[in-house]
PDB file of C-alpha atoms in Angstrom:
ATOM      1  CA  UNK B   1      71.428  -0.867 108.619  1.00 56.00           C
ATOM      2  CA  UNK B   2      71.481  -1.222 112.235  1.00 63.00           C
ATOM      3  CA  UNK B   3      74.579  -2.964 114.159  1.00 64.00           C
ATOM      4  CA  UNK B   4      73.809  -5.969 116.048  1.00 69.00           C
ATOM      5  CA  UNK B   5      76.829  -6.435 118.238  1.00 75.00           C
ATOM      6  CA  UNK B   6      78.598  -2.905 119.742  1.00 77.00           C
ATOM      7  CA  UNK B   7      82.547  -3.297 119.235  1.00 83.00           C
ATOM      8  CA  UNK B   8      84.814  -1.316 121.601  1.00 84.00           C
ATOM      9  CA  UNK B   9      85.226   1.806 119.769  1.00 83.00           C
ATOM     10  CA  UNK B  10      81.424   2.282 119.765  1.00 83.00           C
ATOM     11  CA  UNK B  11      80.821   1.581 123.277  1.00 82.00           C
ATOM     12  CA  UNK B  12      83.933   4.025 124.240  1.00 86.00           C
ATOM     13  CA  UNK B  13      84.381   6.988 121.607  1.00 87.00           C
ATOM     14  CA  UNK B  14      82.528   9.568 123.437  1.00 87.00           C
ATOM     15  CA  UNK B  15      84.886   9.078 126.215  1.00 88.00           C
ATOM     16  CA  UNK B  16      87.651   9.982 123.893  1.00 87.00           C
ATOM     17  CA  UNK B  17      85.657  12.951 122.456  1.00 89.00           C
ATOM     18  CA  UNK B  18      85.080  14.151 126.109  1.00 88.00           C
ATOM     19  CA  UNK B  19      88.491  13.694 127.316  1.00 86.00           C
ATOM     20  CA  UNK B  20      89.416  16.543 123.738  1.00 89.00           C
ATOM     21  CA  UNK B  21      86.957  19.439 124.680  1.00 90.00           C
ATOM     22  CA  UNK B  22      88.094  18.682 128.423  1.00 90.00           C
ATOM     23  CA  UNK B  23      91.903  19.471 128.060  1.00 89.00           C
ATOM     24  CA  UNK B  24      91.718  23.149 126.293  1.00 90.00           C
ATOM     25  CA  UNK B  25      90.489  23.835 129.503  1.00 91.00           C
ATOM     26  CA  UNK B  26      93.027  21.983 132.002  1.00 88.00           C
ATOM     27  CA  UNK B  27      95.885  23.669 129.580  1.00 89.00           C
ATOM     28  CA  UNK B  28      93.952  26.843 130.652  1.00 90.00           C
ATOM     29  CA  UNK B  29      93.535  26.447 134.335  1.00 89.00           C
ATOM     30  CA  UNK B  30      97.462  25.371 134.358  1.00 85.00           C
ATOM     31  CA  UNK B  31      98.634  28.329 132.444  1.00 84.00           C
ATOM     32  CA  UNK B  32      96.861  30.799 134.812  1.00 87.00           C
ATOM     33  CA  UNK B  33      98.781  29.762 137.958  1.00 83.00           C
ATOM     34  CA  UNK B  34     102.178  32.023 137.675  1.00 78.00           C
ATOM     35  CA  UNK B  35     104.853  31.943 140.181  1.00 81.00           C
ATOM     36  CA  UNK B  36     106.993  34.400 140.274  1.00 82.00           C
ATOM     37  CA  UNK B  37     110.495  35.250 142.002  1.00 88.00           C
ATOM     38  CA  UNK B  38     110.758  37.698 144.512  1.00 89.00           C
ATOM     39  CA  UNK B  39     111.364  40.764 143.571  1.00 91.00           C
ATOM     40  CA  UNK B  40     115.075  42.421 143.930  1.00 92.00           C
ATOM     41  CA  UNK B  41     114.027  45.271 146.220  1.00 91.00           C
ATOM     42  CA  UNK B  42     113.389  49.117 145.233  1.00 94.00           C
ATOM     43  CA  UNK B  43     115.972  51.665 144.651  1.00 94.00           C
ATOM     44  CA  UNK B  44     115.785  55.372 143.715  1.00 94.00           C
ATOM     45  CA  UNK B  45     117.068  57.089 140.622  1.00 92.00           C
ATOM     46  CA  UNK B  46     116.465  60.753 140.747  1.00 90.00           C
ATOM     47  CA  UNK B  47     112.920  60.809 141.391  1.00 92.00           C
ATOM     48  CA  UNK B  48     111.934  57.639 140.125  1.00 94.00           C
ATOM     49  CA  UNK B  49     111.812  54.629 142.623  1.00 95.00           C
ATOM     50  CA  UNK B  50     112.084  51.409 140.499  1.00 94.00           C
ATOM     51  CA  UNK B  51     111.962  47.705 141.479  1.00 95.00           C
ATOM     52  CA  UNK B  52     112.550  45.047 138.916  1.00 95.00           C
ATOM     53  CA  UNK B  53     111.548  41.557 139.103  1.00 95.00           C
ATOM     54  CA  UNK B  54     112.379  38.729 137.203  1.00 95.00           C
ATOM     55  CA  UNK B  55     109.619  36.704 135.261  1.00 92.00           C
ATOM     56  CA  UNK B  56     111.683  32.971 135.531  1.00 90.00           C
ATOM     57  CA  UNK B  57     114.710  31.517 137.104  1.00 89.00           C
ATOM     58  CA  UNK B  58     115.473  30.510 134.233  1.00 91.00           C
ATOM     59  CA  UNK B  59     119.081  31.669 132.962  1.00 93.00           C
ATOM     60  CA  UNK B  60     119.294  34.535 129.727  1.00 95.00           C
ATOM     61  CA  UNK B  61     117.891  32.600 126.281  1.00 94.00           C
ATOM     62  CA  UNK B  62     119.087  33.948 123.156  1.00 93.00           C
ATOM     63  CA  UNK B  63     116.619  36.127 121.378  1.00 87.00           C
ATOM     64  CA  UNK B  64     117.132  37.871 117.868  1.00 86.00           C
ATOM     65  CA  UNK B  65     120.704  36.639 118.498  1.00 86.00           C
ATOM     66  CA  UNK B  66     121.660  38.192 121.767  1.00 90.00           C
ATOM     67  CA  UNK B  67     121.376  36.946 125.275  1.00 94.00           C
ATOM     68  CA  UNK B  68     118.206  38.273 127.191  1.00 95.00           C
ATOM     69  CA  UNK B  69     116.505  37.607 130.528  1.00 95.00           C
ATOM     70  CA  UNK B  70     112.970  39.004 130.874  1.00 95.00           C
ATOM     71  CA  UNK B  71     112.190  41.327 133.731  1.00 95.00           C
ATOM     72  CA  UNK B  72     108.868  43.449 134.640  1.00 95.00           C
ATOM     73  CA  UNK B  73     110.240  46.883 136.104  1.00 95.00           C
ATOM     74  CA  UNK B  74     107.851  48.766 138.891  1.00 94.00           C
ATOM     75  CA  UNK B  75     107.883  52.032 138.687  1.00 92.00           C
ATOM     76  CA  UNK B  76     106.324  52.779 142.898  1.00 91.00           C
ATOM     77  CA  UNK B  77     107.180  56.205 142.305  1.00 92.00           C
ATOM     78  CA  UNK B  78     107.512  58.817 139.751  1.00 90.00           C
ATOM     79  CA  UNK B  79     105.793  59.486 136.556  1.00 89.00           C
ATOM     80  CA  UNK B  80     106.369  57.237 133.491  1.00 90.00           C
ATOM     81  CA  UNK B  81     105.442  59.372 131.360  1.00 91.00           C
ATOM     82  CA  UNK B  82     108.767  61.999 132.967  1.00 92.00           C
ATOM     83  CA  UNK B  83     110.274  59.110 131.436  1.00 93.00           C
ATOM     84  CA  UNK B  84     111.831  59.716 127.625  1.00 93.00           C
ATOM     85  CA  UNK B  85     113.248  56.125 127.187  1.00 94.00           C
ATOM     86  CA  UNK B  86     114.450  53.554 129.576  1.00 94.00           C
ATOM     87  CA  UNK B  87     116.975  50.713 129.800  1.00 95.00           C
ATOM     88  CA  UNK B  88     118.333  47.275 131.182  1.00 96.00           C
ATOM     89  CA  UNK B  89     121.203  45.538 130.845  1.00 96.00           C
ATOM     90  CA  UNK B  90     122.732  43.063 132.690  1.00 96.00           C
ATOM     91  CA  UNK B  91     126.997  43.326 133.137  1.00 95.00           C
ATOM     92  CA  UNK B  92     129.766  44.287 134.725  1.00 95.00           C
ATOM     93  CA  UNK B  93     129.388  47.933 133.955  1.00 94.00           C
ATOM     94  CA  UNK B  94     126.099  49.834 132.569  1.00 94.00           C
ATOM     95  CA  UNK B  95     126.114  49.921 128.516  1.00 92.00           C
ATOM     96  CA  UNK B  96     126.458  53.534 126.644  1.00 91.00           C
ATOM     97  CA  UNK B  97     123.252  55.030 125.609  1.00 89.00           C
ATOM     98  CA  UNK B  98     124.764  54.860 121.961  1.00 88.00           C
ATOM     99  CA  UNK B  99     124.883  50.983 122.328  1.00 88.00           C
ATOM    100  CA  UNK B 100     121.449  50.426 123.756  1.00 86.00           C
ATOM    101  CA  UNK B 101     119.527  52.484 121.701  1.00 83.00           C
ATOM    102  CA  UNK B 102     120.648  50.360 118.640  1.00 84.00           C
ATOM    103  CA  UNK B 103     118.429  47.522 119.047  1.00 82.00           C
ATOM    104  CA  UNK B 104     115.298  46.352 120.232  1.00 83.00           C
ATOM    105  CA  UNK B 105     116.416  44.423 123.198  1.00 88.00           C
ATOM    106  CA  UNK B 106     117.034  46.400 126.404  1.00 91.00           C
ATOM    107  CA  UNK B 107     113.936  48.775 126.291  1.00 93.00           C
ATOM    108  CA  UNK B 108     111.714  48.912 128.837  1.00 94.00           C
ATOM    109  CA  UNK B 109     107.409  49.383 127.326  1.00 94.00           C
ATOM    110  CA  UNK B 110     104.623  48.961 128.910  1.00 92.00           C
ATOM    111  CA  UNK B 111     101.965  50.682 130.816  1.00 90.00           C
ATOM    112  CA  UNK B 112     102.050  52.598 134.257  1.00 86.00           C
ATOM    113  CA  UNK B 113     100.823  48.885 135.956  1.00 87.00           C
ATOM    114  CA  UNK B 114     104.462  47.469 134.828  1.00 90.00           C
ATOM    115  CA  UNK B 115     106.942  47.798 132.354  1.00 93.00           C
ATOM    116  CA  UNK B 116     108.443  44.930 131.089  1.00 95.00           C
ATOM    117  CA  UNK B 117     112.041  44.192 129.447  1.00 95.00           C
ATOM    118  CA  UNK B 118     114.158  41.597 127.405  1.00 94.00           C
ATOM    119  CA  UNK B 119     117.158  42.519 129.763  1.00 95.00           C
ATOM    120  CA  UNK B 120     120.535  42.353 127.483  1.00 94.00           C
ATOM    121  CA  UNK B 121     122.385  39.587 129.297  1.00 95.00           C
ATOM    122  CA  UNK B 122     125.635  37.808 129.199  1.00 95.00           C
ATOM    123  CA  UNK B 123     125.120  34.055 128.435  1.00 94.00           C
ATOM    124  CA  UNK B 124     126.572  32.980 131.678  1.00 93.00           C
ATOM    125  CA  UNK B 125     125.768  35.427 134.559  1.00 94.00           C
ATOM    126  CA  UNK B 126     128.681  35.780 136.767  1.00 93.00           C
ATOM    127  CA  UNK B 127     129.249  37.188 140.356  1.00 92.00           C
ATOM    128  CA  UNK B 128     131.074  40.291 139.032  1.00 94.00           C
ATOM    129  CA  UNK B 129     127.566  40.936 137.395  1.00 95.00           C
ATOM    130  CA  UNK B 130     124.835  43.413 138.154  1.00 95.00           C
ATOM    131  CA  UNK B 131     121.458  44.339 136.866  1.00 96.00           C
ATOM    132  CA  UNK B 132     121.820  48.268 135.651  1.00 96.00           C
ATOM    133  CA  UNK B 133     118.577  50.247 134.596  1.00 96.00           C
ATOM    134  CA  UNK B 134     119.019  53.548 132.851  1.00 95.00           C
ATOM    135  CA  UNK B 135     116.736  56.253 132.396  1.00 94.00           C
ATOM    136  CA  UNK B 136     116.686  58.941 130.164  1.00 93.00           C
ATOM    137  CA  UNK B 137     114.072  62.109 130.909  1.00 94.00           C
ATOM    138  CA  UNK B 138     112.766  64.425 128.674  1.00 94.00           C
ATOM    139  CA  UNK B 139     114.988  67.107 129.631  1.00 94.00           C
ATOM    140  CA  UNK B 140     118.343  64.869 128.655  1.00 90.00           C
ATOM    141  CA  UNK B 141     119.221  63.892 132.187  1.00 93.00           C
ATOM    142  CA  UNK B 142     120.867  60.415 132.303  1.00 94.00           C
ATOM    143  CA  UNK B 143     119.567  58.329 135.302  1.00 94.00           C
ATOM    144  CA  UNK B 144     121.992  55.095 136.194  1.00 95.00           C
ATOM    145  CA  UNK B 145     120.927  52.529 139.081  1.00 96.00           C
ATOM    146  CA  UNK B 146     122.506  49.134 139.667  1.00 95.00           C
ATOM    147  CA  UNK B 147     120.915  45.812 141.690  1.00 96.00           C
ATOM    148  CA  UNK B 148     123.290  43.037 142.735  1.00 95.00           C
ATOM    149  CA  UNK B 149     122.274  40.114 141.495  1.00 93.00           C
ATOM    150  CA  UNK B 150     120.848  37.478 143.343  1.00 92.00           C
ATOM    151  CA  UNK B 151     122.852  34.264 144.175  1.00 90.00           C
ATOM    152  CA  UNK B 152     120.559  31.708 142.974  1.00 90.00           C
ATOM    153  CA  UNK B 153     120.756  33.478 139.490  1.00 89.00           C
ATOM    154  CA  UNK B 154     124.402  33.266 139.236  1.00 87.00           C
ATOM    155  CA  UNK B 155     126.237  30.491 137.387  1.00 77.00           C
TER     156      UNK B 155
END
């Protein structure tokens, strides 16, 4: 049986309808635009040069219950693949290789494009704080590089 009179919700439910399959795409579109922070400048260890760059401002999160800050680590020169198993932590001091081979967090993966890291990080960065990377080659050699850390990440 046929409606005589059109109420609101029949005049108007296809805007509502619209406006759904609309917004999967706007959330798309949004996510897409990343800004990143600048990077913190290359260095060379041995004969790797490496430049790390944070992903956020944001301050370390905890993650698997340790403090972490996500980085993606550019490897401009060298060979990744020279490259047994590498590091980053950030601290006063770099951690032992005992220590940071314990856990997940800390180890850099990825491809040759970037590698990218859950940094292990105090909860409150401090001045006295720097970002270390280490390296470790296939032939045993320990590789140790420090960054200072920039001010607008310090607490």
């Amino acid at each position: 049986m046929a409606r005589l009179r059109s109420t609101w919700w029949q005049r108007y439910k296809y805007l509502l309808h619209a406006s759904i399959l609309i917004l999967p795409f706007w959330f798309l579109y949004q996510s897409m635009i990343l800004i990143f922070p600048d990077s913190w400048g290359e260095q060379t260890i041995g004969e790797f040069t490496l430049a790390p760059m944070p992903l956020n401002m944001a301050p370390p999160y905890s993650h698997h219950g340790e403090y972490v800050k996500d980085f993606k680590v550019m490897f401009n020169k060298g060979k990744i693949a020279d490259v047994r198993q590498g590091y980053m932590n950030i601290g006063p001091t770099p951690l032992p290789l005992s220590q940071l081979s314990k856990a997940d967090e800390g180890i850099l993966h990825g491809t040759r494009h970037g590698q990218h890291v859950h940094a292990i990080a105090p909860r409150l960065i401090t001045s006295k704080d720097k970002a270390w990377i280490t390296l470790q080659t296939w032939q045993g050699e320990l590789l140790v590089q420090s960054w200072e850390i920039p001010s607008q990440f310090i607490n």
